[in-house]
XYZ file of C-alpha atoms in Angstrom:
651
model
C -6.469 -43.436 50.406
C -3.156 -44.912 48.715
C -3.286 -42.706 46.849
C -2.951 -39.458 49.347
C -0.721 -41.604 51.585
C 1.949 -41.345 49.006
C 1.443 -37.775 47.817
C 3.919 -36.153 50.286
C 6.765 -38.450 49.355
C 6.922 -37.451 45.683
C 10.030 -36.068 45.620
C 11.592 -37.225 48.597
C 14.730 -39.793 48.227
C 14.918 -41.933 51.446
C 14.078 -45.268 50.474
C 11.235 -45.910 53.186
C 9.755 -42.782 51.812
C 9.724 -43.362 48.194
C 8.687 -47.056 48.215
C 5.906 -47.516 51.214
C 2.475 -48.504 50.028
C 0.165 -47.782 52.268
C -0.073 -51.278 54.025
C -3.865 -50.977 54.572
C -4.781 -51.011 51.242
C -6.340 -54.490 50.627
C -6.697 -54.151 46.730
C -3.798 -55.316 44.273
C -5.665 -52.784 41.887
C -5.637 -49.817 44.196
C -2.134 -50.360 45.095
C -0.943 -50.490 41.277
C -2.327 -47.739 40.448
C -0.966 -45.759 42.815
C 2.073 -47.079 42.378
C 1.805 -45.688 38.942
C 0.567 -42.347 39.511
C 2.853 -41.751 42.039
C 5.676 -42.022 39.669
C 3.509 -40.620 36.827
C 3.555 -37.257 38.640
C 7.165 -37.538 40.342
C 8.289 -37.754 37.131
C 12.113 -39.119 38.529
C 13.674 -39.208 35.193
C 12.657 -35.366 34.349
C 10.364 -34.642 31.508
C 9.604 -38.126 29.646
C 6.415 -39.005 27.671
C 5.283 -42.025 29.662
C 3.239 -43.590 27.119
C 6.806 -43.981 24.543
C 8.094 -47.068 25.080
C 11.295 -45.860 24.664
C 12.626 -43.576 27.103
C 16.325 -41.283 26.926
C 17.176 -41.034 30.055
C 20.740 -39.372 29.288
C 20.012 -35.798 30.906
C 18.868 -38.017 34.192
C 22.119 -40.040 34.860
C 24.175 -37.154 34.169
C 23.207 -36.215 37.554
C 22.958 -39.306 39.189
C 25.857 -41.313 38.601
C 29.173 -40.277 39.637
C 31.953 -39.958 36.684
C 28.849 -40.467 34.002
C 29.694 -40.008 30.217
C 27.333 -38.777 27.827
C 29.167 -40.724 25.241
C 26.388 -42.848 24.173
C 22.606 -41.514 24.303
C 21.082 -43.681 27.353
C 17.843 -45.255 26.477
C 15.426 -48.133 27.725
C 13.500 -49.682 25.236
C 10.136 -50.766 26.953
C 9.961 -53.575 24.579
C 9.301 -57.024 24.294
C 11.445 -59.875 22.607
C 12.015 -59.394 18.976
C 10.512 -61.738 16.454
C 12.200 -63.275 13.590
C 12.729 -59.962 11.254
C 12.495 -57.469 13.918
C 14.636 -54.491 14.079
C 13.165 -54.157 17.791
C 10.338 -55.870 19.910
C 6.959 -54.614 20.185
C 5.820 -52.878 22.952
C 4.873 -54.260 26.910
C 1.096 -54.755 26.669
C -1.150 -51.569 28.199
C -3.766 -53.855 29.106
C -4.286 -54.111 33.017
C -1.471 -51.355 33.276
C 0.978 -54.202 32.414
C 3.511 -51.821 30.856
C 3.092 -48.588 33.655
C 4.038 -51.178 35.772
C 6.756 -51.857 34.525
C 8.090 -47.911 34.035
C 6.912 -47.358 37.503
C 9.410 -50.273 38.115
C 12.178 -48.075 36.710
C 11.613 -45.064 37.999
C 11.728 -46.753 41.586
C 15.032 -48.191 40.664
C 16.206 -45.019 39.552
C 15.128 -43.142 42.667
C 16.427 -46.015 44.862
C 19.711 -46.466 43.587
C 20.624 -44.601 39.993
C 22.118 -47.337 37.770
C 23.045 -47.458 34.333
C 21.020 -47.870 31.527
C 22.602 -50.758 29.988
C 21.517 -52.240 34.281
C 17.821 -50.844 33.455
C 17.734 -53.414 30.584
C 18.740 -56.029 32.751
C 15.512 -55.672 34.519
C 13.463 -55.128 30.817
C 15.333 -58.471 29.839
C 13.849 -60.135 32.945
C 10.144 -58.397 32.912
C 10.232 -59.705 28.851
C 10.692 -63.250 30.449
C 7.716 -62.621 33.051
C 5.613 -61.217 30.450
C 6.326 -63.917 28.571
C 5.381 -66.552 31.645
C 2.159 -64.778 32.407
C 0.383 -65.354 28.828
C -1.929 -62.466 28.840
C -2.930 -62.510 32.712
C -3.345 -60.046 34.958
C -0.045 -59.270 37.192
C -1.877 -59.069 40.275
C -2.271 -63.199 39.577
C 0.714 -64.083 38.807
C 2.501 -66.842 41.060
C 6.048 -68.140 41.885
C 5.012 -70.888 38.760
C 5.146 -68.064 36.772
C 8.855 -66.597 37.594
C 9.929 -70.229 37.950
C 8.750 -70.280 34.035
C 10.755 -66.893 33.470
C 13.660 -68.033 34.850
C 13.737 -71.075 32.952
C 13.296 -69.750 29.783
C 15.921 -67.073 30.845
C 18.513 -69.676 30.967
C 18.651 -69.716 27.512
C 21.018 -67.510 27.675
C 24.755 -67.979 28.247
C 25.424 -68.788 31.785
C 26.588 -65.416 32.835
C 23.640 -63.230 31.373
C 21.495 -65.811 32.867
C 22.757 -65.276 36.050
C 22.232 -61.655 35.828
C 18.587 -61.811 34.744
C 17.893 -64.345 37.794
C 18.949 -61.942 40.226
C 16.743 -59.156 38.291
C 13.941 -61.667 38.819
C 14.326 -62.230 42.543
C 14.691 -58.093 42.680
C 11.138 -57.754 40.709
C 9.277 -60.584 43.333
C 10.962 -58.650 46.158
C 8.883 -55.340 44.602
C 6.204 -57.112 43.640
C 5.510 -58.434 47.479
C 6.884 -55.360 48.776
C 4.532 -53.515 47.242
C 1.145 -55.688 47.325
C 0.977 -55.963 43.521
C -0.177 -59.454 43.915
C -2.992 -61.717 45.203
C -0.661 -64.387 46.617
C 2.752 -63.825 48.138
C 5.627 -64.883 46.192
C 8.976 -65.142 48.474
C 10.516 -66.599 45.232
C 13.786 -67.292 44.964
C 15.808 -69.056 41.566
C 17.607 -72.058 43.868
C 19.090 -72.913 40.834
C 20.677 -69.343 40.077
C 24.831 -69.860 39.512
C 27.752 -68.136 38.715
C 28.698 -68.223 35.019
C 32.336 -69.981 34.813
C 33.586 -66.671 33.452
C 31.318 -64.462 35.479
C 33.771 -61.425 37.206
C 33.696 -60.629 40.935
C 36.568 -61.475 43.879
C 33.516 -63.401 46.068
C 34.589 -66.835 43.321
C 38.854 -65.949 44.587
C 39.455 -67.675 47.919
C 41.732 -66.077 50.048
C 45.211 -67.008 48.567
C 43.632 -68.550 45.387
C 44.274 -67.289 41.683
C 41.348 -66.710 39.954
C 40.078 -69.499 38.265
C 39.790 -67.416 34.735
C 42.801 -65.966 33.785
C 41.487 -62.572 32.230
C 45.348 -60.910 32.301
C 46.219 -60.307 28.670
C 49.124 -62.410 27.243
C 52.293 -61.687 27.143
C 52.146 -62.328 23.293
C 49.275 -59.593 23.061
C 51.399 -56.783 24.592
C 54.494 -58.023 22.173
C 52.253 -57.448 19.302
C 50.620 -54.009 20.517
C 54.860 -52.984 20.608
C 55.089 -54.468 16.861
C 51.863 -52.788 15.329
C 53.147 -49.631 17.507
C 56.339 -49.285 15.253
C 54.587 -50.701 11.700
C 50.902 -49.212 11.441
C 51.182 -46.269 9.710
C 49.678 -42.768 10.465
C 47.785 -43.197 7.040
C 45.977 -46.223 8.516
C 44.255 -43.498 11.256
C 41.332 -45.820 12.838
C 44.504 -48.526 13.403
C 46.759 -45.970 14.185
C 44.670 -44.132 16.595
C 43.524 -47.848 18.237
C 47.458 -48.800 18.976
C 48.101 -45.758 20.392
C 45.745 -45.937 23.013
C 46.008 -49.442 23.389
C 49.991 -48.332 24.275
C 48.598 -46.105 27.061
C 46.226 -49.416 28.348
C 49.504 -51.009 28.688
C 51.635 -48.537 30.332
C 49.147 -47.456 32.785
C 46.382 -49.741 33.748
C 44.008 -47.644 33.098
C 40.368 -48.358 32.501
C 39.478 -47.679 28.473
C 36.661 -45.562 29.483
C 38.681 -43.044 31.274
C 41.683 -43.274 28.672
C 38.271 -42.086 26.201
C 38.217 -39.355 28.740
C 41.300 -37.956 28.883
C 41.752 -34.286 28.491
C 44.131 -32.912 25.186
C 47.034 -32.127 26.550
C 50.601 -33.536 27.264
C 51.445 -35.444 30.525
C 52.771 -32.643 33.171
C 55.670 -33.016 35.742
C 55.626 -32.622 39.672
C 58.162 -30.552 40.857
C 57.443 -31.136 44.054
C 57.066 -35.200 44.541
C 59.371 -35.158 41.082
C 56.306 -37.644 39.369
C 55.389 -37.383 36.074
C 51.317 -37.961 35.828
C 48.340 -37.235 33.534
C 45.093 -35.273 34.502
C 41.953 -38.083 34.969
C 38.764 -37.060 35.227
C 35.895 -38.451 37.945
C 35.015 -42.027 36.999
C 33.151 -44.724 38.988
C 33.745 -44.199 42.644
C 37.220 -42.949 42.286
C 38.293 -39.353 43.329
C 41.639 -39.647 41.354
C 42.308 -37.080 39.685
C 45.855 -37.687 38.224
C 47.420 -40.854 37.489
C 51.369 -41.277 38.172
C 53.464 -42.583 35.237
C 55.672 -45.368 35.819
C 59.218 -44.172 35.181
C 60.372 -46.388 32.507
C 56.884 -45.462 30.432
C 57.318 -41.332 30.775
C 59.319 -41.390 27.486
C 57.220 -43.631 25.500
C 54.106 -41.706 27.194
C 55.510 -38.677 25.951
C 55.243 -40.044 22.565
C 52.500 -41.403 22.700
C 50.203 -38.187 23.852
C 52.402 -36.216 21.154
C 51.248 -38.013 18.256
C 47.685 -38.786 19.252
C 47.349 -34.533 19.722
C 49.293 -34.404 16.349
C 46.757 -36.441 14.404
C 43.450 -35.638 16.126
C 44.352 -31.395 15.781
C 42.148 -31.736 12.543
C 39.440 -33.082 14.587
C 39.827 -30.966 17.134
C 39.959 -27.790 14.800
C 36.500 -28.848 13.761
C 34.893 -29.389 17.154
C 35.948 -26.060 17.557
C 34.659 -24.355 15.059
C 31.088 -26.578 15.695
C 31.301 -25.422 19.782
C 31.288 -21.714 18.065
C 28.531 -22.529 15.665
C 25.379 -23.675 17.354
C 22.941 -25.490 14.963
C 25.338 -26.186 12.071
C 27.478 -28.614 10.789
C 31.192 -28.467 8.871
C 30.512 -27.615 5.757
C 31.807 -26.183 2.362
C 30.954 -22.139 0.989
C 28.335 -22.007 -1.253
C 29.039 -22.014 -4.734
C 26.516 -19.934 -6.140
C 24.369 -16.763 -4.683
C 21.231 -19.235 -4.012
C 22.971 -21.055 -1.312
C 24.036 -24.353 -3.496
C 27.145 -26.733 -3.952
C 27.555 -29.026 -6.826
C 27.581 -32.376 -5.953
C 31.423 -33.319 -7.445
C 32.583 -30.418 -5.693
C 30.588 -32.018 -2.051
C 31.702 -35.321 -3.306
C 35.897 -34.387 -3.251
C 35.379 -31.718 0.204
C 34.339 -35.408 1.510
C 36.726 -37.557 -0.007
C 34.560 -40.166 -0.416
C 34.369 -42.257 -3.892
C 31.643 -41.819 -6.468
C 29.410 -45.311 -5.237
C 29.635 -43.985 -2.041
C 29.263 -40.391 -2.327
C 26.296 -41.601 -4.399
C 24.855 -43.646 -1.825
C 25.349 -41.008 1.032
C 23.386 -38.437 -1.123
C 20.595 -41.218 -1.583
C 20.393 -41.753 2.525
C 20.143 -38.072 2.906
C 17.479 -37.816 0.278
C 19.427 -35.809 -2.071
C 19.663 -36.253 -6.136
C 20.717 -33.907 -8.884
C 23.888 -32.286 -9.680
C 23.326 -29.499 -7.226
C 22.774 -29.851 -3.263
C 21.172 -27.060 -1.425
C 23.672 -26.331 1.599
C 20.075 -25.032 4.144
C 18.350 -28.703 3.667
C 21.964 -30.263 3.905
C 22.922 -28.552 6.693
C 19.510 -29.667 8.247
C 19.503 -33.293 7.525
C 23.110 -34.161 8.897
C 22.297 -31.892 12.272
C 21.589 -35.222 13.576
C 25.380 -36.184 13.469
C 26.104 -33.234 15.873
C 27.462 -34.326 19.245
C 26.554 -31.524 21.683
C 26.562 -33.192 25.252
C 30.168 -32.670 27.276
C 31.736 -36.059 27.047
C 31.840 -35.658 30.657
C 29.360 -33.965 32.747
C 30.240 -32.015 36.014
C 30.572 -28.479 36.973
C 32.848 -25.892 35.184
C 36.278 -27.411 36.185
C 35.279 -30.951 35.840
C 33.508 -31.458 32.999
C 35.154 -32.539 30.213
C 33.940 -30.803 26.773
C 34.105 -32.329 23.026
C 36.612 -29.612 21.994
C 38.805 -30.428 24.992
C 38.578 -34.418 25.045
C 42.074 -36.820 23.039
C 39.833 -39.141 22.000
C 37.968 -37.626 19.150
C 37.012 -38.708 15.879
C 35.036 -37.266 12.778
C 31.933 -38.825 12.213
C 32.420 -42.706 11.006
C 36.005 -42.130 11.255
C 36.575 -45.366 13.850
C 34.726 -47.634 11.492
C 36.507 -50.203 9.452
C 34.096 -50.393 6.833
C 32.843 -46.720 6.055
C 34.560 -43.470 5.186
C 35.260 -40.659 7.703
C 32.660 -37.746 6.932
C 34.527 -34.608 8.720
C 30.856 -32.633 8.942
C 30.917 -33.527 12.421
C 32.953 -34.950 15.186
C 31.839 -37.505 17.740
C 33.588 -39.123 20.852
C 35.898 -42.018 19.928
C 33.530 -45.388 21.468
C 34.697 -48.052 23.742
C 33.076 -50.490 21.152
C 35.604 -49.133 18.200
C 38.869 -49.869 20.112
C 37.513 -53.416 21.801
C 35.943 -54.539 18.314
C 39.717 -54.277 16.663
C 41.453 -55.825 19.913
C 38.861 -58.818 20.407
C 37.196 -58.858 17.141
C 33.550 -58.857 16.696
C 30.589 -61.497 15.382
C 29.095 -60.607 12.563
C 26.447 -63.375 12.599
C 25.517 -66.005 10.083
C 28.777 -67.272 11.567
C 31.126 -64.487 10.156
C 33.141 -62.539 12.191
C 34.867 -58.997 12.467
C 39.034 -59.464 12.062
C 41.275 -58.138 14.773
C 43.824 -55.849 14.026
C 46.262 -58.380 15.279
C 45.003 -60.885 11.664
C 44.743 -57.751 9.564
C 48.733 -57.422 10.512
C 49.896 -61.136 10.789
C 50.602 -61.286 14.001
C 49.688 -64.270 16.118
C 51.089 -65.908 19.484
C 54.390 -67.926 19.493
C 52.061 -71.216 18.200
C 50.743 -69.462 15.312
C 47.412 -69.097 16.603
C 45.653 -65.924 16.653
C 45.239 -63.455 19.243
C 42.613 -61.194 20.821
C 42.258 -59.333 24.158
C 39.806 -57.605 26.102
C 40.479 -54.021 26.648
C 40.677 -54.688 30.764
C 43.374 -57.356 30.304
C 46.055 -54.989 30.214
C 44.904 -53.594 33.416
C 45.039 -57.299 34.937
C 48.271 -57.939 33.175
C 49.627 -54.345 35.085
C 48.258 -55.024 38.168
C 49.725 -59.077 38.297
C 53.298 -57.686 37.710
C 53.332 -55.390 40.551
C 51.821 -57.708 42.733
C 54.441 -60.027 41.767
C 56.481 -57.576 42.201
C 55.904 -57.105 45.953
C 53.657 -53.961 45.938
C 51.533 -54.064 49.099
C 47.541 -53.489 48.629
C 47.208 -50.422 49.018
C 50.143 -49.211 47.082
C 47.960 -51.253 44.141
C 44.522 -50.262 45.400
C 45.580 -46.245 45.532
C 47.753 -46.595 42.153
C 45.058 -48.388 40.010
C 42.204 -45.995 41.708
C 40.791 -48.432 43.720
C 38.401 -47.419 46.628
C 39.307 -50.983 49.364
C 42.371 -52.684 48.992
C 40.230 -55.642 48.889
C 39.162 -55.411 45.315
C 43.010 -56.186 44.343
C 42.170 -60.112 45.138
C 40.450 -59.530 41.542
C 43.309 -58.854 39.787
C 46.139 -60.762 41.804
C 47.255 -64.167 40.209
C 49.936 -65.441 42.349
C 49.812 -68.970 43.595
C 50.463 -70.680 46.560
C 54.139 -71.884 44.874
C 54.762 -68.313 44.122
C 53.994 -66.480 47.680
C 55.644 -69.409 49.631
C 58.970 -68.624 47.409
C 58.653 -65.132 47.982
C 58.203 -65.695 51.442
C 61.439 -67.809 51.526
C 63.425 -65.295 49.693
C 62.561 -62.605 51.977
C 63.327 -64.595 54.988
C 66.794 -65.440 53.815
C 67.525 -61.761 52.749
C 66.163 -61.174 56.679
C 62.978 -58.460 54.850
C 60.999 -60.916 57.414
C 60.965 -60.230 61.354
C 59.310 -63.202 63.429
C 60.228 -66.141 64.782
C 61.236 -68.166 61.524
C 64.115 -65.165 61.526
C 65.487 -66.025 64.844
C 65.461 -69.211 64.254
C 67.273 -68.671 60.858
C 69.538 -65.932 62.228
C 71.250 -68.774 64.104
C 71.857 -70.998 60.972
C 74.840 -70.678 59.090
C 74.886 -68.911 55.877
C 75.573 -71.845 53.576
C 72.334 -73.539 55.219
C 69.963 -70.912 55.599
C 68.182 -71.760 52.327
C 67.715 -75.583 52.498
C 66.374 -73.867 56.908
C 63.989 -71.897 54.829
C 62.659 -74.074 51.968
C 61.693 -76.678 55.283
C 60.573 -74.021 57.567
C 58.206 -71.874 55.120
C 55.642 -74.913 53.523
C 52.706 -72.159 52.607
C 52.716 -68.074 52.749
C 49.557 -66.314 53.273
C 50.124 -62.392 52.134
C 48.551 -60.831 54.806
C 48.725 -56.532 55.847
C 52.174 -55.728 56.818
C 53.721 -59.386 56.250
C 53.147 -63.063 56.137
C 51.255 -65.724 58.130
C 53.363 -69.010 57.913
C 51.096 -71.443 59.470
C 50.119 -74.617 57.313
C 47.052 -75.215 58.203
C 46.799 -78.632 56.464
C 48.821 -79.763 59.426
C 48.106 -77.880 62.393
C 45.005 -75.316 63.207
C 46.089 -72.364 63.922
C 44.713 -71.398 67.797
C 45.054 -67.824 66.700
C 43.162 -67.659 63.559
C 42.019 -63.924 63.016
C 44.619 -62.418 65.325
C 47.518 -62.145 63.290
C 48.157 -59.340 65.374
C 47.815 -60.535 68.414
C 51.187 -61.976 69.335
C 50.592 -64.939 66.755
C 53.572 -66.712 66.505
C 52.946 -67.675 62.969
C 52.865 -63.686 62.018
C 55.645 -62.610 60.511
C 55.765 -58.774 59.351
C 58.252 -57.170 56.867
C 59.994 -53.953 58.033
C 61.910 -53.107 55.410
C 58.894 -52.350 53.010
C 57.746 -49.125 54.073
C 54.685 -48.856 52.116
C 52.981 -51.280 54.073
C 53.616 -49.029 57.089
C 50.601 -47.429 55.895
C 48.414 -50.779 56.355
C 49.894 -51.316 59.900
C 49.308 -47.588 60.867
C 45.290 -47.803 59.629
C 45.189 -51.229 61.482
C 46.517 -49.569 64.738
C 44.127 -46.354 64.386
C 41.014 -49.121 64.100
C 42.165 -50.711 67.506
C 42.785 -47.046 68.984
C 39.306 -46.325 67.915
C 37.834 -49.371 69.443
C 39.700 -48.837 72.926
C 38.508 -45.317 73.161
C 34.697 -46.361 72.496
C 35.289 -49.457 75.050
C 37.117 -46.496 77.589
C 33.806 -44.485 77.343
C 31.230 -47.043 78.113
C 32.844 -48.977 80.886
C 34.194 -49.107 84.250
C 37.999 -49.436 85.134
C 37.061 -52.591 86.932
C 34.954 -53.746 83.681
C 37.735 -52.985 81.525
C 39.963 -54.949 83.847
C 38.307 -58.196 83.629
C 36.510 -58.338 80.119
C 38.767 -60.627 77.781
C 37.887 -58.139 74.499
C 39.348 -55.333 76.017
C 42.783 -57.390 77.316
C 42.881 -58.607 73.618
C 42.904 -55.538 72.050
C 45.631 -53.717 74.644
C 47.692 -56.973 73.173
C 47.142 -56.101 69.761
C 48.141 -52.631 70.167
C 50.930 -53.596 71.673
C 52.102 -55.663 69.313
C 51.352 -53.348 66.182
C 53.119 -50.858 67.875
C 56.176 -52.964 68.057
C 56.161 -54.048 64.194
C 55.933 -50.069 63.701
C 58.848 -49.654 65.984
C 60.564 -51.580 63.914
C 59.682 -50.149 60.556
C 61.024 -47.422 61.918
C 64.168 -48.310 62.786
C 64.829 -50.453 59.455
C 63.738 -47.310 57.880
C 66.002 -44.993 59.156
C 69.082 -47.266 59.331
C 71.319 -45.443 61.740
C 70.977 -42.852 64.561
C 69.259 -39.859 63.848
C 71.590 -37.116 63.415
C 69.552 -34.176 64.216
């Protein structure tokens, strides 16, 4: 009965479509198993052998996830934890459908709410702790004992990861009840589940607060990433190739992964706006598709973009000559009629040196002094990268012949030889590993190109960055710099002006001296400027220094109220005639953020205009407050307006 309940939302998407089990079905059995052959015969992620416990599900995210690379092959590894001497962990048990369950648990995500794969082995991280819990027993009797026993061993992990796998926990008892899979209701919840220290996200940033970890990279990082810019040399191309696009990180802010993606070609000019920008492609939830230089970086840009084309046209000239050539890979002529090359002849087209030419030949099963191009040609097909680094449609895709970042194969390694058979994407992991360094284990660890050069900080002491600190370090110095939010938010690509808080550092000290400044230099309308208006020159900053005690940055201006001292009465109505508001006129940019708050209240009015009476609307207290807070925002646009224009109009 299940069964044929569920039949007719196969392939449907809505989420009370996809995940309903029919609710009269008593049995934990009868409810797994159609959970399983539901999604057995849906088939969400395409074409997939379900009984591989390792599934590619590349071609399925390409569709499903907005601005999706095919950089990397996506797989989840239905596996287990590894033992001592385990490349990887054996597979989920089949016994009592243990590990359908747990596929039929990822194609539900996946039809839910398409995630990554590197998210879909969050959840296999927390179902190895479960499985681990459950010792053999059947899942329709497991308990909340036994995900309080996960999540305990889970916290073996640092705190962050931990943190993660908790909340995949709480996900999987949420299914797991949802669903009927068990005897006993679980309602589980981790109460111990916290944020790791270091553990990203604006919900740990109060409202005025720096962050408490100070991810902006230093300002001794971008110093060196200038020095190594002028002394690594072209020869050095993995170093070379890592500084110059750790240049464009700093310049632009940019996230690595779509610096990976840019296209091959120089940065254009505007005529119209006069801006000088480079093409993006789609990535994350961002529709920007162009990115406006900073004027003082064009130049260096310039350069930049000039040499990487310069030194990756050999790369490119391969991909090309692969995209023509389905099915083979860059190799030499033949020397002889039978199709052969000698082996010191393969060994010099490489480059490589004779131990290593030697052990290539061995790990592509090849001996003698001759090398049969055919069975070459077939064993290194492998190394072909034939995906667009960026799917989409015809104009937005992004294809392996068109992409900067390029590399032949084992190029971006520091401890192998480039083989130029094949070219591949350049990885996120090649230009992080030299910037941060990597761990090796056994309590060795990768150098950064920062050691490899001498350079350290002004203390000696080494340095390292992540790749998103120059994107923190960017954003800080406009903030500081008095860009509004959503100048930052539409510069940076950001979807709400809200996710700045992330990325802003100022502290209270800071924005109450700003604040101060801008009220001497009158950039500050409210009543703190009358009052200061009327103070002499010579006085005005010893007014404002014991006027101005905190500044909260709020859209179009300032809220000076301490509230240490005295609650404020109109908390959450900044713009409703609050005394303590004071806006800034002569920023026009934030005109925009007063203009979007003044179409909200217009919207809100017109929906309150519909539904009631004149004589409701006369005495209800939410409409009067509103008509005050149009008011008002209309007055603080007025006078953008005027400091805007200056003078008269002379039209």
């Amino acid at each position: 009965m299940a069964l044929a309940a569920l039949q007719h939302v196969a392939t449907v998407r809505p989420v009370a479509s996809v995940v309903r089990i029919d609710p009269r079905t008593d049995s934990c059995i009868v409810a797994r198993r159609s959970l399983i052959e539901l999604y057995k015969t849906s088939q969400p992620f395409g074409e997939i052998n379900w009984l591989s416990s390792c599934w590619d599900i590349t071609d399925a995210l390409r569709d499903k996830i907005k601005g999706y690379t095919a950089r990397k092959r996506a797989l989840v590894h239905f596996t287990r934890h590894r033992e001592v001497g385990q490349r990887i962990g054996l597979p989920f048990p089949e016994e009592d459908d243990l590990a359908s369950v747990i596929k039929a648990f990822a194609c539900r995500q996946h039809v839910l709410n398409g995630v990554t794969a590197a998210r879909h082995m969050v959840y296999i991280r927390a179902w190895r702790y479960i499985v681990g819990a459950m010792r053999g027993t059947d899942i329709a009797q497991v308990t909340p004992a036994t995900f309080n026993s996960a999540a305990l061993a889970a916290t073996r992990e640092k705190s962050s990861s931990a943190y993660t796998v908790h909340g995949a926990l709480e996900a999987i008892a949420d299914m797991l009840d949802e669903l009927r899979l068990t005897k006993v209701p679980l309602r589980w919840r981790w109460v111990k589940k916290k944020r790791g220290k270091g553990y990203g996200g604006s919900k740990q940033i109060r409202l005025g607060q720096a962050p408490d970890t100070d991810r902006r990279a230093s300002d001794d990082v971008v110093y060196a990433v200038a020095q190594l810019y002028r002394i690594v040399p072209k020869t050095k191309w993995a170093d070379r190739i890592c500084v110059l696009l750790a240049t464009i990180l700093v310049c632009t802010g940019l996230r690595l992964g779509q610096v990976l993606c840019l296209r091959a070609e120089m940065p254009a000019f505007d005529e119209a706006t006069g801006e000088h920008f480079i093409r993006l492609v789609a990535f994350k939830r961002t529709d920007a598709t162009r990115k406006t230089l900073l004027s003082e970086t064009v130049g260096l840009l310039n350069d930049v973009f000039r040499e990487l084309l310069e030194i990756t046209e050999p790369v490119r000239e391969v991909a090309r000559w692969l995209d023509k050539n389905p099915g083979r890979v860059n190799l030499p002529k033949p020397d002889n009629s039978d199709g052969t090359v000698t082996a010191a002849r393969l060994r010099t087209w490489f480059g490589l040196s004779t131990g290593a030419f030697k052990r290539r030949l061995q790990t592509w099963g090849f001996a003698g002094a001759a090398i049969p191009l055919h069975e070459l040609n077939e064993r290194l097909l492998r190394d072909r990268f034939d995906k667009p680094v960026v799917p989409g449609t015809r104009g937005e895709q992004l294809l392996l012949k068109d992409c900067l970042s390029i590399s032949f194969v084992s190029a971006m390694k520091q401890t192998t030889a480039a083989l130029k058979h094949a070219v591949r994407p350049i990885g996120e992991q090649h230009v992080s590993d030299r910037l941060r360094g990597r761990q090796l284990g056994d309590g060795r660890s990768r150098a950064t190109i920062f050691d490899r050069y001498s350079l350290t900080d002004s203390q000696g002491n080494p340095l390292s960055t992540y790749t998103h600190g120059f994107r923190h370090k960017l954003n800080d110095a406009l903030d500081k710099g008095g860009a509004p939010d959503v100048i930052q938010a539409q510069w940076f690509g950001r979807a709400n002006p809200r996710d700045n808080k992330a990325y802003q550092y100022r502290t209270h000290a800071e924005m109450r001296e700003r604040a101060r400044d801008m009220l001497i230099k009158g950039q500050l309308n409210g009543r703190f400027a009358t009052l200061l208006s009327q103070v002499t020159p010579e006085c005005r900053k010893e007014a404002a220094e014991s006027m101005v005690q905190v500044a909260h940055p709020i859209s179009g201006g300032y809220c000076l109220q301490n509230f240490a001292q005295v609650d404020c009465e109109h908390c959450g109505q900044c713009l409703d005639e609050c005394m303590s508001f004071h806006w800034v006129p002569g920023e026009t940019d934030r005109q925009d953020e007063v203009i979007a708050i003044r179409d909200t209240i217009s919207r809100k009015l017109n929906v309150m205009l519909d539904k009631m009476s004149p004589t409701e609307r006369q005495n209800d207290e939410s409409f009067s407050r509103l008509r005050h807070q149009q008011n008002f925002v209309n007055q603080i646009l007025k006078s953008m307006e005027e400091s805007k224009v200056g003078e008269p109009n002379k039209t």
